[in-house]
Coordinates of C-alpha atoms in Angstrom, one line a residue:
Chain A
M1 CA -174.7 -70.6 143.1
T2 CA -172.6 -67.6 140.9
A3 CA -174.9 -65.6 138.2
A4 CA -173.4 -65.8 135.1
P5 CA -171.6 -63.4 132.7
S6 CA -173.1 -60.9 131.6
T7 CA -174.0 -60.9 127.8
L8 CA -172.7 -57.6 125.8
A9 CA -176.0 -57.7 124.8
D10 CA -176.2 -55.9 128.3
I11 CA -173.4 -53.3 128.4
P12 CA -173.9 -50.1 127.9
G13 CA -171.8 -48.2 126.1
L14 CA -169.3 -50.6 124.1
I15 CA -167.6 -49.8 120.9
R16 CA -168.0 -52.7 118.1
V17 CA -167.5 -53.6 114.4
E18 CA -171.2 -55.5 115.5
N19 CA -172.4 -52.3 115.6
T20 CA -170.0 -49.4 114.7
S21 CA -168.8 -50.2 111.2
P22 CA -165.4 -50.1 110.1
E23 CA -166.2 -47.0 108.5
Q24 CA -167.7 -45.2 111.3
L25 CA -164.8 -45.9 113.6
A26 CA -162.4 -44.9 111.4
A27 CA -164.7 -41.7 111.3
H28 CA -164.8 -41.7 115.6
C29 CA -160.6 -42.0 115.9
A30 CA -160.6 -39.3 112.9
E31 CA -162.4 -37.4 115.6
M32 CA -160.6 -38.0 117.9
T33 CA -156.6 -37.6 116.5
R34 CA -155.4 -33.9 117.5
E35 CA -152.7 -32.3 115.7
A36 CA -151.9 -32.1 118.9
Y37 CA -152.4 -33.3 123.6
P38 CA -152.4 -30.8 125.7
H39 CA -150.1 -32.1 129.1
Q40 CA -152.6 -32.0 131.3
Q41 CA -154.6 -35.2 129.1
V42 CA -151.4 -36.9 128.5
Y43 CA -149.3 -36.0 131.9
G44 CA -151.7 -35.8 134.2
R45 CA -152.0 -38.7 136.0
Y46 CA -149.9 -41.2 134.6
C47 CA -146.6 -40.4 133.3
T48 CA -145.0 -42.6 130.4
I49 CA -142.2 -42.7 128.7
E50 CA -140.6 -44.8 126.3
E51 CA -136.6 -45.7 125.4
Y52 CA -134.5 -47.9 122.9
V53 CA -131.8 -48.2 124.4
D54 CA -128.8 -49.6 122.2
C55 CA -127.7 -52.4 124.9
P56 CA -128.7 -56.3 125.4
P57 CA -132.2 -57.2 127.2
A58 CA -130.7 -59.0 129.6
Q59 CA -127.4 -56.5 130.9
V60 CA -130.4 -53.8 130.3
Y61 CA -132.9 -55.8 132.5
D62 CA -129.9 -56.5 135.6
Y63 CA -128.3 -53.4 135.6
L64 CA -131.9 -52.0 136.3
R65 CA -132.8 -54.6 138.7
Q66 CA -130.2 -53.4 141.3
G67 CA -131.1 -50.3 142.8
H68 CA -127.9 -48.2 143.4
H69 CA -127.0 -47.8 140.2
L70 CA -130.5 -45.5 140.6
E71 CA -127.3 -42.9 142.5
E72 CA -125.2 -43.0 138.6
W73 CA -128.6 -42.2 136.0
T74 CA -131.1 -40.2 137.7
C75 CA -130.2 -36.7 138.6
S76 CA -130.8 -36.6 142.4
L77 CA -130.7 -39.9 143.9
R78 CA -127.9 -40.2 146.6
G79 CA -125.9 -42.3 148.8
F80 CA -128.1 -45.1 148.9
A81 CA -126.8 -48.4 151.9
P82 CA -129.1 -50.8 153.4
A83 CA -132.2 -49.7 155.8
Q84 CA -132.5 -52.0 158.8
T85 CA -135.4 -53.4 156.6
P86 CA -134.3 -56.8 154.4
G87 CA -134.6 -55.2 151.1
L88 CA -135.8 -51.6 152.2
W89 CA -132.8 -49.1 150.9
V90 CA -132.3 -45.6 152.2
G91 CA -130.3 -43.1 150.3
R92 CA -130.9 -38.7 149.4
D93 CA -132.9 -36.8 147.2
L94 CA -130.5 -34.7 146.6
L95 CA -133.1 -32.2 144.8
E96 CA -134.5 -31.2 149.1
E97 CA -131.6 -30.4 151.9
N98 CA -131.7 -33.3 154.1
T99 CA -134.0 -35.2 152.3
S100 CA -134.1 -38.9 152.5
I101 CA -136.2 -41.6 150.4
Y102 CA -136.6 -44.5 150.9
C103 CA -136.9 -47.5 147.7
K104 CA -137.5 -51.6 147.4
V105 CA -136.5 -53.3 144.4
V106 CA -139.7 -55.6 143.3
A107 CA -138.5 -57.2 140.4
S108 CA -139.5 -59.7 138.4
P109 CA -136.3 -62.1 135.4
D110 CA -139.8 -63.6 133.3
A111 CA -141.2 -60.1 132.5
M112 CA -138.1 -57.9 132.9
T113 CA -140.3 -55.6 134.9
V114 CA -138.2 -54.1 137.6
D115 CA -140.4 -51.5 140.1
Y116 CA -138.9 -49.2 142.4
H117 CA -141.2 -48.1 145.6
C118 CA -140.3 -45.1 147.1
A119 CA -141.2 -42.5 149.3
W120 CA -139.0 -39.7 150.9
D121 CA -138.7 -38.7 155.0
Q122 CA -140.8 -42.8 155.2
G123 CA -140.1 -46.6 154.6
E124 CA -143.2 -47.4 156.3
Q125 CA -145.5 -46.4 152.8
L126 CA -143.7 -46.7 150.1
W127 CA -146.5 -45.6 147.4
M128 CA -143.6 -43.1 144.9
I129 CA -144.1 -46.1 142.6
Y130 CA -141.6 -46.4 139.5
L131 CA -142.6 -48.9 137.5
M132 CA -140.4 -50.4 134.3
R133 CA -140.4 -53.0 131.7
V134 CA -137.2 -53.6 129.1
V135 CA -138.7 -55.5 126.2
P136 CA -136.2 -57.2 124.2
A137 CA -136.0 -54.4 121.2
Q138 CA -135.5 -57.9 118.3
L139 CA -139.4 -58.6 119.2
V140 CA -141.2 -55.0 119.1
L141 CA -138.6 -52.6 116.9
D142 CA -136.6 -56.0 115.0
K143 CA -133.1 -54.8 116.5
P144 CA -131.1 -55.7 118.3
G145 CA -131.5 -54.2 122.6
S146 CA -134.0 -53.7 124.1
L147 CA -137.4 -51.1 124.7
I148 CA -137.5 -49.6 128.3
T149 CA -141.1 -48.3 129.4
W150 CA -141.0 -45.9 132.4
T151 CA -144.5 -45.5 134.2
N152 CA -145.4 -43.4 137.0
C153 CA -149.1 -43.4 138.4
R154 CA -150.6 -39.8 140.5
H155 CA -150.8 -40.5 143.4
P156 CA -153.0 -38.9 145.5
Y157 CA -150.1 -38.5 148.4
Y158 CA -148.0 -36.4 145.3
E159 CA -151.3 -33.4 146.3
A160 CA -150.4 -34.2 149.7
N161 CA -147.4 -35.1 152.7
P162 CA -149.3 -38.0 153.9
Y163 CA -146.3 -37.9 156.9
P164 CA -145.6 -33.9 158.0
D165 CA -143.4 -34.1 161.2
R166 CA -141.4 -37.0 158.5
A167 CA -139.8 -33.8 156.7
P168 CA -136.7 -32.2 157.5
R169 CA -137.7 -29.1 158.9
P170 CA -141.1 -27.0 157.9
G171 CA -141.0 -25.5 154.6
R172 CA -139.2 -28.5 152.6
R173 CA -140.6 -28.4 149.0
W174 CA -142.8 -30.9 149.1
V175 CA -142.6 -33.9 146.3
G176 CA -145.7 -33.8 144.7
E177 CA -145.0 -29.6 144.3
Y178 CA -142.5 -31.4 140.7
W179 CA -145.1 -33.6 139.4
D180 CA -145.8 -31.7 136.5
L181 CA -141.9 -32.1 135.7
F182 CA -141.8 -35.6 136.0
Y183 CA -142.0 -36.1 132.0
A184 CA -139.3 -33.3 131.5
G185 CA -137.8 -34.5 134.2
H186 CA -137.9 -38.1 133.6
T187 CA -136.8 -38.4 129.7
L188 CA -133.4 -36.2 131.5
E189 CA -132.7 -39.2 133.6
M190 CA -134.5 -41.9 131.0
R191 CA -131.8 -39.9 128.8
N192 CA -128.7 -40.7 131.6
L193 CA -129.4 -44.5 131.6
K194 CA -128.9 -44.7 127.5
A195 CA -126.4 -42.8 127.6
I196 CA -124.8 -44.7 130.7
L197 CA -126.0 -47.9 129.1
E198 CA -124.5 -47.6 125.6
H199 CA -121.2 -45.7 126.3
R200 CA -120.5 -49.4 128.2
H201 CA -122.1 -51.8 126.4
G202 CA -120.2 -50.3 123.2
S203 CA -116.3 -50.4 124.6
G204 CA -117.2 -53.7 125.4
R205 CA -117.7 -53.6 129.7
P206 CA -120.4 -54.9 132.1
V207 CA -122.3 -52.3 132.5
S208 CA -123.1 -53.1 136.8
V209 CA -121.1 -51.5 138.9
L210 CA -120.5 -52.0 142.4
P211 CA -122.4 -50.5 145.4
S212 CA -121.0 -47.5 146.5
T213 CA -121.2 -48.9 149.8
A214 CA -119.7 -52.3 148.7
V215 CA -117.2 -50.2 147.5
T216 CA -115.6 -48.3 150.7
Q217 CA -117.2 -51.1 152.7
Chain B
M1 CA -110.1 -60.4 132.3
T2 CA -112.8 -58.1 131.0
A3 CA -113.1 -54.2 131.5
A4 CA -113.2 -52.4 134.4
P5 CA -116.6 -50.3 133.8
S6 CA -116.0 -46.8 133.2
T7 CA -117.0 -45.1 135.3
L8 CA -119.3 -41.8 134.8
A9 CA -117.1 -39.3 134.3
D10 CA -115.4 -41.0 131.1
I11 CA -119.3 -40.2 129.4
P12 CA -120.7 -37.7 128.4
G13 CA -124.0 -36.4 127.7
L14 CA -125.6 -37.1 131.7
I15 CA -127.8 -33.9 133.4
R16 CA -126.7 -34.8 137.6
V17 CA -126.5 -32.7 140.2
E18 CA -122.8 -32.4 140.3
N19 CA -123.0 -30.6 137.1
T20 CA -126.3 -29.2 137.5
S21 CA -127.8 -27.7 140.5
P22 CA -131.3 -28.0 141.9
E23 CA -132.1 -25.0 141.0
Q24 CA -130.2 -25.8 136.8
L25 CA -132.4 -28.9 136.3
A26 CA -136.3 -27.0 137.3
A27 CA -135.0 -24.6 134.8
H28 CA -134.2 -27.3 131.9
C29 CA -137.6 -29.3 133.6
A30 CA -139.7 -25.9 133.1
E31 CA -138.4 -25.9 129.6
M32 CA -139.1 -28.9 128.2
T33 CA -142.4 -29.3 129.6
R34 CA -145.2 -27.6 127.0
E35 CA -148.3 -26.6 127.4
A36 CA -149.1 -29.4 124.6
Y37 CA -147.4 -32.0 122.8
P38 CA -147.5 -33.2 118.6
H39 CA -149.1 -36.2 118.1
Q40 CA -146.2 -37.2 116.6
Q41 CA -143.9 -37.1 119.4
V42 CA -146.7 -38.6 121.3
Y43 CA -147.4 -40.5 119.2
G44 CA -145.3 -41.3 116.9
R45 CA -143.5 -44.1 118.0
Y46 CA -145.2 -45.6 121.0
C47 CA -148.9 -45.8 122.1
T48 CA -149.5 -45.6 125.1
I49 CA -152.7 -46.0 126.7
E50 CA -153.3 -46.5 130.6
E51 CA -156.8 -47.0 132.7
Y52 CA -158.4 -47.3 135.9
V53 CA -160.8 -49.9 136.6
D54 CA -162.6 -50.4 139.0
C55 CA -161.8 -54.7 139.0
P56 CA -159.3 -56.2 141.5
P57 CA -155.7 -57.0 139.9
A58 CA -156.3 -61.1 139.5
Q59 CA -159.8 -60.6 137.8
V60 CA -158.6 -58.2 135.2
Y61 CA -154.7 -60.6 134.9
D62 CA -157.3 -63.5 133.8
Y63 CA -159.1 -62.0 132.3
L64 CA -156.6 -60.6 130.0
R65 CA -154.3 -63.5 129.3
Q66 CA -157.0 -65.5 128.1
G67 CA -156.8 -64.1 124.5
H68 CA -160.1 -65.2 123.2
H69 CA -161.4 -62.4 125.3
L70 CA -159.7 -60.1 123.1
E71 CA -163.3 -61.4 121.0
E72 CA -165.7 -59.0 123.7
W73 CA -163.6 -56.1 124.3
T74 CA -161.8 -55.1 120.7
C75 CA -163.3 -53.7 118.0
S76 CA -162.7 -55.8 115.0
L77 CA -161.1 -59.1 116.2
R78 CA -163.9 -61.6 115.9
G79 CA -163.8 -65.7 115.7
F80 CA -161.0 -66.9 117.1
A81 CA -160.8 -70.9 116.8
P82 CA -156.8 -73.0 117.9
A83 CA -154.4 -72.6 114.7
Q84 CA -151.9 -75.7 114.3
T85 CA -148.9 -74.6 116.5
P86 CA -149.6 -75.4 119.5
G87 CA -150.7 -72.0 121.9
L88 CA -150.7 -69.6 117.9
W89 CA -155.0 -69.5 117.4
V90 CA -156.1 -67.8 114.3
G91 CA -159.0 -65.5 114.3
R92 CA -160.5 -62.2 112.3
D93 CA -159.8 -59.4 111.2
L94 CA -163.6 -57.5 110.3
L95 CA -161.4 -53.6 109.9
E96 CA -160.5 -55.8 106.5
E97 CA -162.4 -58.4 104.8
N98 CA -161.1 -61.2 104.9
T99 CA -158.8 -61.1 106.5
S100 CA -157.2 -63.9 109.3
I101 CA -155.1 -62.3 112.5
Y102 CA -152.8 -64.7 114.6
C103 CA -152.4 -64.6 117.9
K104 CA -150.5 -66.3 120.7
V105 CA -150.4 -64.7 124.2
V106 CA -146.9 -64.0 126.3
A107 CA -148.4 -63.9 130.1
S108 CA -147.1 -63.6 133.4
P109 CA -148.8 -64.0 136.6
D110 CA -145.8 -62.1 138.9
A111 CA -145.8 -58.9 137.3
M112 CA -149.2 -59.4 135.7
T113 CA -147.4 -58.7 132.5
V114 CA -149.9 -60.1 129.3
D115 CA -148.8 -59.3 125.7
Y116 CA -150.6 -60.1 122.6
H117 CA -148.0 -61.0 119.8
C118 CA -149.9 -61.6 116.9
A119 CA -150.3 -60.4 113.1
W120 CA -152.4 -60.7 110.2
D121 CA -152.5 -62.3 107.7
Q122 CA -150.1 -64.7 109.1
G123 CA -148.6 -66.6 112.4
E124 CA -145.2 -67.8 111.6
Q125 CA -143.4 -64.0 112.6
L126 CA -145.6 -62.5 115.8
W127 CA -144.4 -59.1 114.9
M128 CA -147.4 -56.7 116.3
I129 CA -147.1 -57.4 120.2
Y130 CA -149.5 -55.1 122.7
L131 CA -147.6 -54.8 125.6
M132 CA -150.0 -54.6 128.5
R133 CA -150.0 -54.5 132.1
V134 CA -151.4 -54.8 135.7
V135 CA -150.6 -53.3 138.7
P136 CA -152.6 -53.4 142.1
A137 CA -154.1 -49.7 142.1
Q138 CA -154.4 -49.5 145.8
L139 CA -150.2 -49.9 145.6
V140 CA -150.3 -46.3 142.8
L141 CA -153.6 -44.6 142.9
D142 CA -154.3 -45.6 147.1
K143 CA -158.0 -46.9 146.3
P144 CA -159.2 -50.8 145.1
G145 CA -159.5 -51.8 141.7
S146 CA -156.4 -51.8 139.1
L147 CA -154.0 -49.8 136.4
I148 CA -153.9 -50.9 133.0
T149 CA -151.1 -50.5 130.7
W150 CA -151.0 -50.9 127.3
T151 CA -147.7 -50.0 125.0
N152 CA -147.0 -50.9 121.1
C153 CA -143.4 -49.8 118.8
R154 CA -144.0 -48.9 116.1
H155 CA -142.5 -51.9 114.4
P156 CA -140.9 -50.9 110.5
Y157 CA -143.8 -54.2 109.2
Y158 CA -146.4 -51.4 110.1
E159 CA -144.2 -49.4 107.1
A160 CA -144.9 -52.0 104.8
N161 CA -145.7 -55.6 104.5
P162 CA -143.3 -57.6 105.3
Y163 CA -145.5 -61.4 103.8
P164 CA -147.3 -59.3 100.3
D165 CA -148.5 -62.5 99.4
R166 CA -150.1 -63.2 101.9
A167 CA -153.0 -60.6 101.2
P168 CA -156.8 -62.1 101.3
R169 CA -156.0 -60.1 97.4
P170 CA -154.2 -57.1 96.4
G171 CA -154.8 -54.0 97.6
R172 CA -156.2 -54.3 101.0
R173 CA -155.3 -52.0 103.2
W174 CA -152.5 -52.7 105.5
V175 CA -152.6 -52.1 109.5
G176 CA -150.0 -49.9 108.9
E177 CA -152.0 -47.6 107.4
Y178 CA -153.4 -47.3 110.4
W179 CA -150.9 -46.4 113.4
D180 CA -152.3 -43.0 113.3
L181 CA -155.5 -44.1 114.2
F182 CA -153.6 -46.6 117.5
Y183 CA -154.4 -44.0 120.4
A184 CA -157.9 -43.2 119.3
G185 CA -158.4 -46.3 118.8
H186 CA -157.2 -48.4 121.3
T187 CA -158.4 -45.6 123.8
L188 CA -162.2 -47.3 123.0
E189 CA -160.4 -50.3 123.0
M190 CA -159.9 -49.2 126.5
R191 CA -163.1 -47.5 127.2
N192 CA -165.0 -51.3 125.7
L193 CA -162.9 -53.1 128.2
K194 CA -163.6 -50.8 132.1
A195 CA -166.9 -51.1 130.9
I196 CA -166.9 -55.0 130.6
L197 CA -164.8 -55.3 133.5
E198 CA -166.6 -53.5 135.5
H199 CA -169.9 -54.3 134.9
R200 CA -169.5 -57.4 135.6
H201 CA -167.7 -57.1 139.1
G202 CA -169.5 -54.7 139.8
S203 CA -173.1 -56.5 139.5
G204 CA -170.8 -59.0 141.3
R205 CA -170.5 -61.7 137.8
P206 CA -167.7 -63.4 137.0
V207 CA -165.9 -61.6 134.9
S208 CA -164.4 -63.7 133.1
V209 CA -166.3 -66.3 129.6
L210 CA -165.5 -69.6 128.0
P211 CA -163.7 -69.4 124.2
S212 CA -166.9 -69.4 121.6
T213 CA -165.0 -72.1 120.2
A214 CA -166.1 -74.1 123.8
V215 CA -169.5 -73.6 123.9
T216 CA -169.7 -74.1 120.0
Q217 CA -167.8 -78.1 120.9

C-alpha cells in the first residue's frame, strides 16, 4: 500500500495566500525585484533567450528540425554530413581548428520543440543540448509569426572535458571556456536565425534549403 | 513555380565565421556581455525562469499536466472546478477580490511541455499563457531529477484589459499591473513547486493529489 500524498501543511517553506496576504506577497516580490541582475545570476547556470520572428510557426519549426540549417544560422557550425549511427550527423565547429561536432535532432511536432543533442569530439555521449521551441506568436503576443525560445543548461562537462583523449590536439580550447559568452553568442545566432527566416518569408521564398551534402551528391 | 530560397549572401547583417573571424566573434561577444543587465532587458518582454527539482521527470510532468495542482503551488489560484466548455476550468485568483481565472491545460507527453492557457474574468480568449517544460536532468545536468523551464510573454492585453466590462467591479486592479513582479512572483511559485515535489518524492509518496472538487463530490 502506498503512503498518501503529504498535505501542504507538512511541507515547510511554502508561500501561499493562506499564510501570506496579497499585500505581503507584493511586498516580498518588490524586494526580490531589482534594477539590475548580475550576469551570473541570470546566465550562470542556465542560458535562455527568446526572440520574435515574423515567419509562420510551421515554417520556423520545419526549418529548425532540419539540423543542417545549423550551418546557416550558427556562427561556426559547418559541413554536416551523416555519421555512422543513424540520425547522427557530424560537422565541424570552426571556433577551434580541427574540432568535430556531433549532433542529433530530437523534435516533437506536437509541441514544436526542437532539441539539438550535441558534443565536441565524440558522438557517443551527446551532452551539449540546445533546447528550442517554436510558439505561435498569435497566442502569446497577439500577432502573426513565431516566438522562439532557446535554453542551454550548464552541464558539468562544460567545466572539464570528459574525453580529453578525443581532442584533436593537447591544449585545444574547451567549449566550456565559452560558457560565459553563451548569452551573447546565442543572441547573435538568434539574430542570424531571425534575419534568414524573415528575409526568405518576407520575399515569398521557401525558408528551408537542401543540405549541402545532398546538393553535392 | 516557387522562387528558390535566397542564398545567405543576399541577407544583410548575418554574423558568421565567413565574414567574422573567431577572434572578432569572441571580442564582439565580450562587448555584449555585462556585469549586470537591467530588469527591463531581461524580464521586460519575456519572463523565463528555470529550476532543478529532485523528482523524476515523468512524475513532474504528470503533476503539472493536471491543472488542479495549480491550487497547491501557485500563491493565489484556488478553487478550480470544470467550466461549461469541455477542458476549461474556472477558479479564483485571490490576489484580487471576486476575480475569476479560467484555465485550459495543453500538454504534450512527447516533449513534456505543459502550457496553461488562462485569462481573468472570461474564458473565451485565453491569452495569459504559461509555457512550461520538463526536461530530464540526467540529459542536461548529469544528475537524476528534472529541469523545469517556465516562460511567460508580455501579451499586449497585459497593458490594458480587453474586456473591462467583465471585471467584477470598476477599478479592480488589472493583472498586467503585476507584470514587473512576475520574475519575483514566479520564482516564489517555482520554489513552492520544487518544495512540494521534492517533499513528496523524497518521502516516497505519490506527488499528485486528487482535485478538491473530486474529493468533495
